[in-house]
Each structure stands twice: as structure tokens, then as C-alpha cells.
Short mmCIF file of C-alpha atoms in Angstrom, two decimals:
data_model
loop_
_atom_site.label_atom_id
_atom_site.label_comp_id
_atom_site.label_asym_id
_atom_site.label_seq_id
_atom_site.Cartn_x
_atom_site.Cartn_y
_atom_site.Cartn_z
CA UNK A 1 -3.69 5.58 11.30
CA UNK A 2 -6.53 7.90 11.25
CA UNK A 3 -10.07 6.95 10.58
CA UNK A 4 -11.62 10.68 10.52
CA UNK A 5 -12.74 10.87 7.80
CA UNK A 6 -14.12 7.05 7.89
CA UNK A 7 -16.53 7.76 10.47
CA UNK A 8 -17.25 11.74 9.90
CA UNK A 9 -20.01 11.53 7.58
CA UNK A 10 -23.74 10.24 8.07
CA UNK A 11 -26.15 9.00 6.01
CA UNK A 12 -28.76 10.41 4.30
CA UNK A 13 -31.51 8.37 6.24
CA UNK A 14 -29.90 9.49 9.69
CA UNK A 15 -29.79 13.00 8.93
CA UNK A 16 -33.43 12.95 7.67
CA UNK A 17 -34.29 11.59 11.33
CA UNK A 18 -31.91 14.03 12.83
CA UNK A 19 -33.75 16.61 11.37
CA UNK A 20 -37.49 15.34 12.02
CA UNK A 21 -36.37 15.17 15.49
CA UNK A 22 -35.34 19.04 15.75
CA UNK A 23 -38.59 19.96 14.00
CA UNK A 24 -40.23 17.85 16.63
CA UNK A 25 -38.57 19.13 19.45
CA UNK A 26 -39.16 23.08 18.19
CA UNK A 27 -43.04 22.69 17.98
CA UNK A 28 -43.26 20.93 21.17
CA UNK A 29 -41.06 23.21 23.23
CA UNK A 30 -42.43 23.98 26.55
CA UNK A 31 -45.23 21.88 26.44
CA UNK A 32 -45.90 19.72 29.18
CA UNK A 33 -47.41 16.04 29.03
CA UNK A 34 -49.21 14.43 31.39
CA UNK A 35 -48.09 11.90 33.98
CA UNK A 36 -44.21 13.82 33.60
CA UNK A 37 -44.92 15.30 37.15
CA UNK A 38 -44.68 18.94 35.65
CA UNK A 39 -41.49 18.01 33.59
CA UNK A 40 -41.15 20.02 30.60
CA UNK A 41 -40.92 17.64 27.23
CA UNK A 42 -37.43 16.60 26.82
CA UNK A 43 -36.47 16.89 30.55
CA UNK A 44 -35.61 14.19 32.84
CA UNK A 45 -38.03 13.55 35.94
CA UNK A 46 -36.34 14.43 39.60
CA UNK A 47 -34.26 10.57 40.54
CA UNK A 48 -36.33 10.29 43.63
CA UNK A 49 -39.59 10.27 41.48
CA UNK A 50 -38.45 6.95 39.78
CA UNK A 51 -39.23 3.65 40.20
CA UNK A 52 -36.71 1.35 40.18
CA UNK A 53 -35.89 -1.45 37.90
CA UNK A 54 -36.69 -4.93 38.65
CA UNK A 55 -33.52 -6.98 38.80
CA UNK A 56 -35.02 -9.81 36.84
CA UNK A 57 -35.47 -7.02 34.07
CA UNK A 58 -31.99 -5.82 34.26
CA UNK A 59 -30.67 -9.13 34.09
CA UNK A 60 -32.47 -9.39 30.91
CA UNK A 61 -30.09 -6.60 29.21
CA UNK A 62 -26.05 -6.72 29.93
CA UNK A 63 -24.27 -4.12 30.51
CA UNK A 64 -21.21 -4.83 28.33
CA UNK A 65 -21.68 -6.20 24.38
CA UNK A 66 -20.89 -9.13 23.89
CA UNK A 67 -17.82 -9.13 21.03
CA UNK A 68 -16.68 -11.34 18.36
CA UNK A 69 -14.32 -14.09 19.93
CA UNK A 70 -10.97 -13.83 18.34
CA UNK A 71 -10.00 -16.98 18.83
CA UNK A 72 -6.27 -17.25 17.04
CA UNK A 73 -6.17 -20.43 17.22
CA UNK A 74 -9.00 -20.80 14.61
CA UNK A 75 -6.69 -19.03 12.34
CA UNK A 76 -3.22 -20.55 12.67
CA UNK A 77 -2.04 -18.58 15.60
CA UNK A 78 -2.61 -15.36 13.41
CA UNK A 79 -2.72 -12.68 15.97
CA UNK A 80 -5.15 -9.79 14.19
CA UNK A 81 -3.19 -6.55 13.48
CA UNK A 82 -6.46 -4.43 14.66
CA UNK A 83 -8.97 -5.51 16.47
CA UNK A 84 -12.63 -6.69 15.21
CA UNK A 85 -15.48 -3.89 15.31
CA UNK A 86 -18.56 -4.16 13.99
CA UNK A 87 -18.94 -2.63 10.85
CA UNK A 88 -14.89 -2.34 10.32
CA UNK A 89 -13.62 -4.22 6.93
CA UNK A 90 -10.26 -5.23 6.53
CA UNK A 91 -8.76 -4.12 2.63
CA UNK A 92 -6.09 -4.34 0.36
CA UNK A 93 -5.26 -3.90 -3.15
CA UNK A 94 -3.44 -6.18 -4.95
CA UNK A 95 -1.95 -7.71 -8.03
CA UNK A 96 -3.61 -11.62 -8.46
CA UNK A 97 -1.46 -14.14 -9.34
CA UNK A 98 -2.63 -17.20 -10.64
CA UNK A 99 -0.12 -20.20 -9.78
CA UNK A 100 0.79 -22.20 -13.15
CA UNK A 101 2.01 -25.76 -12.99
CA UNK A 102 6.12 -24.95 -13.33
CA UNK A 103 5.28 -22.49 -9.74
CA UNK A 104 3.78 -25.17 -8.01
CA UNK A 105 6.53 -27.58 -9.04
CA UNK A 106 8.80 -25.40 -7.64
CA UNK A 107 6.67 -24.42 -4.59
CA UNK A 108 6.26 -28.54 -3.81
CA UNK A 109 10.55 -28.30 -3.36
CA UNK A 110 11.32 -25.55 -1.77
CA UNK A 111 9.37 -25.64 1.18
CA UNK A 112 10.18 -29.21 2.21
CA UNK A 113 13.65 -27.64 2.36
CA UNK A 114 12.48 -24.62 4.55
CA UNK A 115 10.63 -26.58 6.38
CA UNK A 116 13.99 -28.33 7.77
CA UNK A 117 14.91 -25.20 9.54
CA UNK A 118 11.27 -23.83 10.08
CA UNK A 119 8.88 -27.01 10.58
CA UNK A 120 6.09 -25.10 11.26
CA UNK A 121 6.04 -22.97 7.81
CA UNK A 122 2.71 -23.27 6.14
CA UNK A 123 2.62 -23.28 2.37
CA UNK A 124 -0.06 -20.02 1.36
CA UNK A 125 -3.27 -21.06 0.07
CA UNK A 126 -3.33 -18.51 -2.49
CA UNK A 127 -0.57 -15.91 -4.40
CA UNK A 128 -0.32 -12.36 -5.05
CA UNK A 129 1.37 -8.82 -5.06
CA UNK A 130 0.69 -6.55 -2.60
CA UNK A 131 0.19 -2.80 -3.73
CA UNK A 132 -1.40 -1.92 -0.22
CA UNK A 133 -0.71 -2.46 3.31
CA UNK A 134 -4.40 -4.25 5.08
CA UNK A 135 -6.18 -0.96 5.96
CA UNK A 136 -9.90 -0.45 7.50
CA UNK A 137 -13.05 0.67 6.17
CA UNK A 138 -16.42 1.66 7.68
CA UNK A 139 -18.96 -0.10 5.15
CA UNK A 140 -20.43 2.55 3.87
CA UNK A 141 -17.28 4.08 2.24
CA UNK A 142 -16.21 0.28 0.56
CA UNK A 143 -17.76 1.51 -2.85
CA UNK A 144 -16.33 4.87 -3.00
CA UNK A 145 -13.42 3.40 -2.14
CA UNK A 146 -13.67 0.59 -4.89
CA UNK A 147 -14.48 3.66 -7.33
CA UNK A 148 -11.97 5.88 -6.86
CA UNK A 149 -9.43 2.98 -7.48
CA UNK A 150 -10.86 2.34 -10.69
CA UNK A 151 -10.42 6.03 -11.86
CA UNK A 152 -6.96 5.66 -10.91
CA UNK A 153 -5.75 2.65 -12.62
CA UNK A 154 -8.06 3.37 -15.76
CA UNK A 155 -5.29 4.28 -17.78
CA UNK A 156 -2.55 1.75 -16.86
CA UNK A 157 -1.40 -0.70 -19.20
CA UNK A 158 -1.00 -4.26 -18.94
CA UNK A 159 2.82 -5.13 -18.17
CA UNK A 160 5.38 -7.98 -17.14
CA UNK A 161 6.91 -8.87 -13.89
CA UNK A 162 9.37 -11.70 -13.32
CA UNK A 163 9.54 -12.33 -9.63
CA UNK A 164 12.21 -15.26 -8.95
CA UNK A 165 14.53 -14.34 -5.78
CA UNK A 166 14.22 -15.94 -2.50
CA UNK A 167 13.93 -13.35 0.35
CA UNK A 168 12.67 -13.78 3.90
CA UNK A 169 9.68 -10.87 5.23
CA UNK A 170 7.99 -10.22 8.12
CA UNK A 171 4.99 -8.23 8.47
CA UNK A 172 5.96 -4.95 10.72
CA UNK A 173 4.80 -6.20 14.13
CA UNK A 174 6.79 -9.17 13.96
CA UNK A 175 4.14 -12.10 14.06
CA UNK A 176 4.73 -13.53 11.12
CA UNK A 177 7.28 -14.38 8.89
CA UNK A 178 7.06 -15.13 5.35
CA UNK A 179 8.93 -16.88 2.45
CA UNK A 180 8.78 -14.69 -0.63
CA UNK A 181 10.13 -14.36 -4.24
CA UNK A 182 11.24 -10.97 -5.11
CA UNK A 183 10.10 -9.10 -8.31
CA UNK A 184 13.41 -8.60 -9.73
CA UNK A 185 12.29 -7.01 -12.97
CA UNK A 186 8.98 -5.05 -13.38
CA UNK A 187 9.59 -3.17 -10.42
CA UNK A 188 9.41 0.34 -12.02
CA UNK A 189 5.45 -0.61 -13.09
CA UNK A 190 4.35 -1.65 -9.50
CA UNK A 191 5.82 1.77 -8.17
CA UNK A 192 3.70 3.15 -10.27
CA UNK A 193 0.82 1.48 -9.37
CA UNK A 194 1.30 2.00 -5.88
CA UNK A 195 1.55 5.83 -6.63
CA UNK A 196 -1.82 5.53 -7.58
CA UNK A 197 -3.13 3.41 -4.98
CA UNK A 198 -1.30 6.09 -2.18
CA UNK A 199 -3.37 9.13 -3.53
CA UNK A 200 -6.48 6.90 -3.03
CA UNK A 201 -5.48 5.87 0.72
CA UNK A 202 -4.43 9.74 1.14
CA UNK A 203 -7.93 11.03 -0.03
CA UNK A 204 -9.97 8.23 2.58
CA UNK A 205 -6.90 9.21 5.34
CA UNK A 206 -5.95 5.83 5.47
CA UNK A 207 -2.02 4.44 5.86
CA UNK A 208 -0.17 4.31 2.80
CA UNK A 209 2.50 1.79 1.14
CA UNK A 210 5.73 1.30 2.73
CA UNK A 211 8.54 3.86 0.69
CA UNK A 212 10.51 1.43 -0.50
CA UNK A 213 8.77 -1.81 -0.84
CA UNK A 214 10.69 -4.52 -1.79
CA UNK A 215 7.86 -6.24 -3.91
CA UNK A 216 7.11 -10.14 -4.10
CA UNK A 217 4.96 -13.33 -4.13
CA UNK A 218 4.79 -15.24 -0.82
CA UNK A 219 5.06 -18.76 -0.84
CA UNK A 220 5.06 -19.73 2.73
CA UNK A 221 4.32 -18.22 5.95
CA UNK A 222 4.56 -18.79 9.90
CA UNK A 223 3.73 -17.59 13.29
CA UNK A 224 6.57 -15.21 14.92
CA UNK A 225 9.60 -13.94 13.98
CA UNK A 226 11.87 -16.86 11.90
CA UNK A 227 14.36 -14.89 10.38
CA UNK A 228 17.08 -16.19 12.36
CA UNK A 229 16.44 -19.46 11.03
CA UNK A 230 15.71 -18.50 7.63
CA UNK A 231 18.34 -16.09 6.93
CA UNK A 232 21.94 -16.82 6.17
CA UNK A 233 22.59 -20.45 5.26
CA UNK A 234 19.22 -21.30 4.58
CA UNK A 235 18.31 -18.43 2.42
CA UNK A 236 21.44 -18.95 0.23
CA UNK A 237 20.42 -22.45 -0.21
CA UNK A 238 16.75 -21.64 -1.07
CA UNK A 239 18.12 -19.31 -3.36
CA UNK A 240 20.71 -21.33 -5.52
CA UNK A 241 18.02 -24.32 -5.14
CA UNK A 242 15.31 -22.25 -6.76
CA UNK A 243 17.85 -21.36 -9.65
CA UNK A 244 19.14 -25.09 -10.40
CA UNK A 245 15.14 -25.90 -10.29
CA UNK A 246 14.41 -23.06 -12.71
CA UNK A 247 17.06 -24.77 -15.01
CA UNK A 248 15.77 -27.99 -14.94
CA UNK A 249 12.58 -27.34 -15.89
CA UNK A 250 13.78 -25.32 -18.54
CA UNK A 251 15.75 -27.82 -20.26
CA UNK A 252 13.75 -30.99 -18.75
CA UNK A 253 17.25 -32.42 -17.88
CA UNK A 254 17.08 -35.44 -15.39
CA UNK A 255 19.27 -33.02 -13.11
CA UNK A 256 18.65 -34.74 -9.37
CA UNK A 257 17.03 -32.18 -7.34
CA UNK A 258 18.34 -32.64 -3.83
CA UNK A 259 19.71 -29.55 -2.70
CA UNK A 260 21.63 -31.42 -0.24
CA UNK A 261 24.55 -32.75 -2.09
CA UNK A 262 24.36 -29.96 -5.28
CA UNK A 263 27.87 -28.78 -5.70
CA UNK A 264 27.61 -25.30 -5.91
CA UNK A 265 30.54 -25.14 -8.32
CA UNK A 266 29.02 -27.32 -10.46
CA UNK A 267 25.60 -25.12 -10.32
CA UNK A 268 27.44 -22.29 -11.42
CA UNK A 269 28.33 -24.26 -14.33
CA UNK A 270 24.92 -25.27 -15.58
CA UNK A 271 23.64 -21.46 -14.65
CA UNK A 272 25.88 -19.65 -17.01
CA UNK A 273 25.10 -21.99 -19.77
CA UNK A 274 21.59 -21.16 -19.64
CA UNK A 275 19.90 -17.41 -18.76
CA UNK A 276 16.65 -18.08 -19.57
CA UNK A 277 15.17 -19.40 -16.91
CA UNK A 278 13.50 -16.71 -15.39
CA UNK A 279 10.68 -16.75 -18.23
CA UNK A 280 9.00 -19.14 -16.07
CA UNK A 281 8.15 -16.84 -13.39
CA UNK A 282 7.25 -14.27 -16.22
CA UNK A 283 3.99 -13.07 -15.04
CA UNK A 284 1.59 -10.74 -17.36
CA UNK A 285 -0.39 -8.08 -15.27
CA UNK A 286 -3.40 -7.86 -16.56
CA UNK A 287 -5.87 -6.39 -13.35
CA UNK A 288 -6.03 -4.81 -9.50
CA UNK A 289 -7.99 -6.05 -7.80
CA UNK A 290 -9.38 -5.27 -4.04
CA UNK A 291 -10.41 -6.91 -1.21
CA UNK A 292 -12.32 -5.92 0.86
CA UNK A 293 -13.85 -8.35 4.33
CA UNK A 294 -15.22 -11.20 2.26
CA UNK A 295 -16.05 -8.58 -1.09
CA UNK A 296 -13.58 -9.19 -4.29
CA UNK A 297 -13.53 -5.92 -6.68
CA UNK A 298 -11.47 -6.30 -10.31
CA UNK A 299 -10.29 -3.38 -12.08
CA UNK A 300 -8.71 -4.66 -15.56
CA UNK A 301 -5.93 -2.74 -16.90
CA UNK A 302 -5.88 -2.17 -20.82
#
């Protein structure tokens, strides 16, 4: 990813002092000031006419800056995609999702059954859609940034999405693994959104979307790559389980809700009977938002 543009630009203040410096340097050009052993102003004295530096002073002054720990054990095990630098703030745009009651119900049983294959999955601690990948921005360009989003989604409309598939992710370099439900209707509307979003990245040089995302809500997460142990039998599980649950709480049958000893014939059963289901993971888009190091930005959509 290139940060060019990012870091290309100064501010106003610094180029004033840029510029007092050149006027300063142009009147005093070939002058010479006392004590500077004949140096000319702006020139460096001859080495052997220095004194040198006390050790206790030097001591005082490091050579090498002292940087952020990144401890990842404070976070998890989360290994950072990029590394800290001063000044650098993580971002990414977003659709918010705010968990209702039949989610969390449904949340509560799924990942108890993960969590027999994957014990160390960790249930998120808060839900939404990505429409970015985590990009970096200098500080000074978070606003512009923030603005030119808003242009962009200024004229979008609110608009459903119903996301309600099990799938397994990962991010790209492998460290994590997450448990998702896929958007399976909607999609169209977050495409176009991310459109959007792109020409924004494009115009600050920064990485766009992926180009095909497969968009969704993670539930769960863990350190390293647990597909292996997620995929195949599991998934299929997860994914009739959050189906029969869907049901139930649709028709507030006293349907027992061990996943264990469901007989998938029987599931099949109950499923065509009802088709509905899916409304409860009906969610209504109604703003982007941005984040942006520990900054929240909202831009509502009409």
C-alpha cells in the first residue's frame, strides 16, 4: 500500500517556518559571527575545532527512540497487521450493527458448539459490516478523509440486509480466523457502497476492498488459522443449527436445542414448513460510519 500522498503535504505552520528560515538565511548570507572561527553562517566548524561531548551528557539523550511496546499478549495474541508509528491511525468504514435480543440468543448457542472444535474462539465484543479493509492515516488527513466519505454516501438510501449463513473467514495473513454470518440478501446495496468507499481510498492512495467480498457479521474470532477445524463437519452443523434455532424462535416451539442428537431429516421437515425465519436477522441500514484510532465518525443515509 502506498502512503504518498499521506505524508506529501505540509502544513501551513511548517511552511510559514520553512519560509522565514530562507528569508533568514538570504539576508544573512556571507556574514560571519563571532566565536565561529571564521565560519561563514550556516557552515559547520572544522571537527578538530570541537569540543567533545561529555559522556554523562550523552547518556542523557539515547540514540534510538524508544517505541510503543506491542505487547500481543495485551490484546489476545492479536499480532498487528502494520506496525505502530507515531502519528499513524488505523481506519475502516463500516456498516454498525446493533445486536437485538433474538442475535444474542442465537450467538449464546452457537458458539458453545464451535467452541467444541475451537476452544479457544472468543465471542466479538461488538458487530458490524465491513465496507473497508483497516487502512492508515497520517492525522492530519483523518477529516478530509471523514469528509469526502460523507459526500459520497450523501445520496444513498436506507436499505435491508438479512445476513443468516454460517461461513468460516480469515483475515489475509492468516492470524485469525473468524466465525461469520453471510449477508445472503442485500448484497447488491453493500457493493454499492463499497464502490463509493473505493473512489475515496483511491483519491487518499490507500488499499481498496477486496473484488469480491463475500460480506458478513462476525460472531466469533481466534488466533491462527482454524479452518481445518471449522470447516466441513462443523460448519454444516453450525449451519443447520443456526436454521432449526431461527425456527424456534420464530414459532416459540419448545423444540430442544441440542444440536447433538437433531435428526437432520427431521430438520428438514420443520424448515420447509416454515420460510420465514430469516426476518430475524433482517437488519435496516440506516448509517456508515468510520473509525478511525479511538475517533467514531457517522454519516446517516436518507
Amino acid at each position: 500500500m502506498s502512503a504518498g500522498p499521506l505524508v506529501g503535504y505540509s502544513s501551513s505552520g511548517s511552511e510559514d517556518e520553512d519560509e522565514a528560515e530562507a528569508e533568514i538565511e538570504a539576508a544573512t548570507q556571507g556574514r560571519t559571527w563571532p566565536g565561529a572561527g571564521g565560519c561563514r553562517r550556516g557552515q559547520s566548524p572544522d571537527p578538530s575545532q570541537r569540543f567533545p561531548v561529555p559522556d554523562s551528557v550523552l547518556n542523557m539523550f539515547p540514540s534510538t527512540e524508544e517505541r510503543p511496546e506491542d505487547d500481543s499478549a495485551k490484546h489476545g495474541g492479536r499480532v498487528r497487521t502494520f506496525p505502530h508509528e507515531r502519528g499513524n491511525w488505523a481506519t475502516h468504514v463500516y456498516l454498525p450493527y446493533e445486536a437485538r435480543e433474538e442475535f444474542l440468543e442465537l450467538l449464546d448457542l452457537l458458539l458453545p458448539h464451535a467452541q467444541t472444535y475451537v476452544p479457544r474462539l472468543v465471542r466479538m465484543e461488538a458487530f458490524h459490516l465491513s465496507l473497508s479493509q483497516s487502512v492508515v492515516l497520517r492525522h492530519h488527513w483523518i477529516l478530509p478523509f471523514v469528509q469526502a466519505l460523507k459526500d459520497r454516501m450523501a445520496s444513498f438510501q436506507r436499505f435491508f440486509f438479512t445476513a443468516n449463513r454460517v461461513k468460516i473467514y480469515t483475515n489475509q495473513e492468516k492470524t485469525r480466523t473468524f466465525v461469520g454470518l453471510e449477508v445472503t440478501s442485500g448484497h447488491a446495496e453493500c457493493l454499492d457502497l463499497v464502490s463509493e468507499v473505493d473512489r475515496v481510498m483511491e483519491e487518499f492512495d490507500l488499499t481498496t476492498f477486496y473484488p469480491d467480498p463475500s460480506f458478513h457479521i462476525s460472531l466469533a474470532w481466534c488466533v491462527g488459522d482454524a479452518r481445518p477445524q471449522l470447516e466441513g463437519q462443523c460448519l454444516q452443523e453450525l449451519q443447520e443449527f443456526t436454521r432449526l434455532l431461527l425456527f424456534a424462535m420464530s414459532s416459540g416451539s419448545g423444540i430442544s436445542l441440542n444440536v447433538t442428537v437433531l435428526s437432520r431429516c427431521w430438520l428438514k421437515e420443520i424448515l420447509d414448513e416454515f420460510e420465514d425465519s430469516e426476518m430475524l436477522l433482517r437488519v435496516l441500514t440506516e448509517q456508515v460510519r468510520c473509525k478511525s484510532g479511538n475517533k467514531f465518525f457517522s454519516m446517516p443515509l436518507k
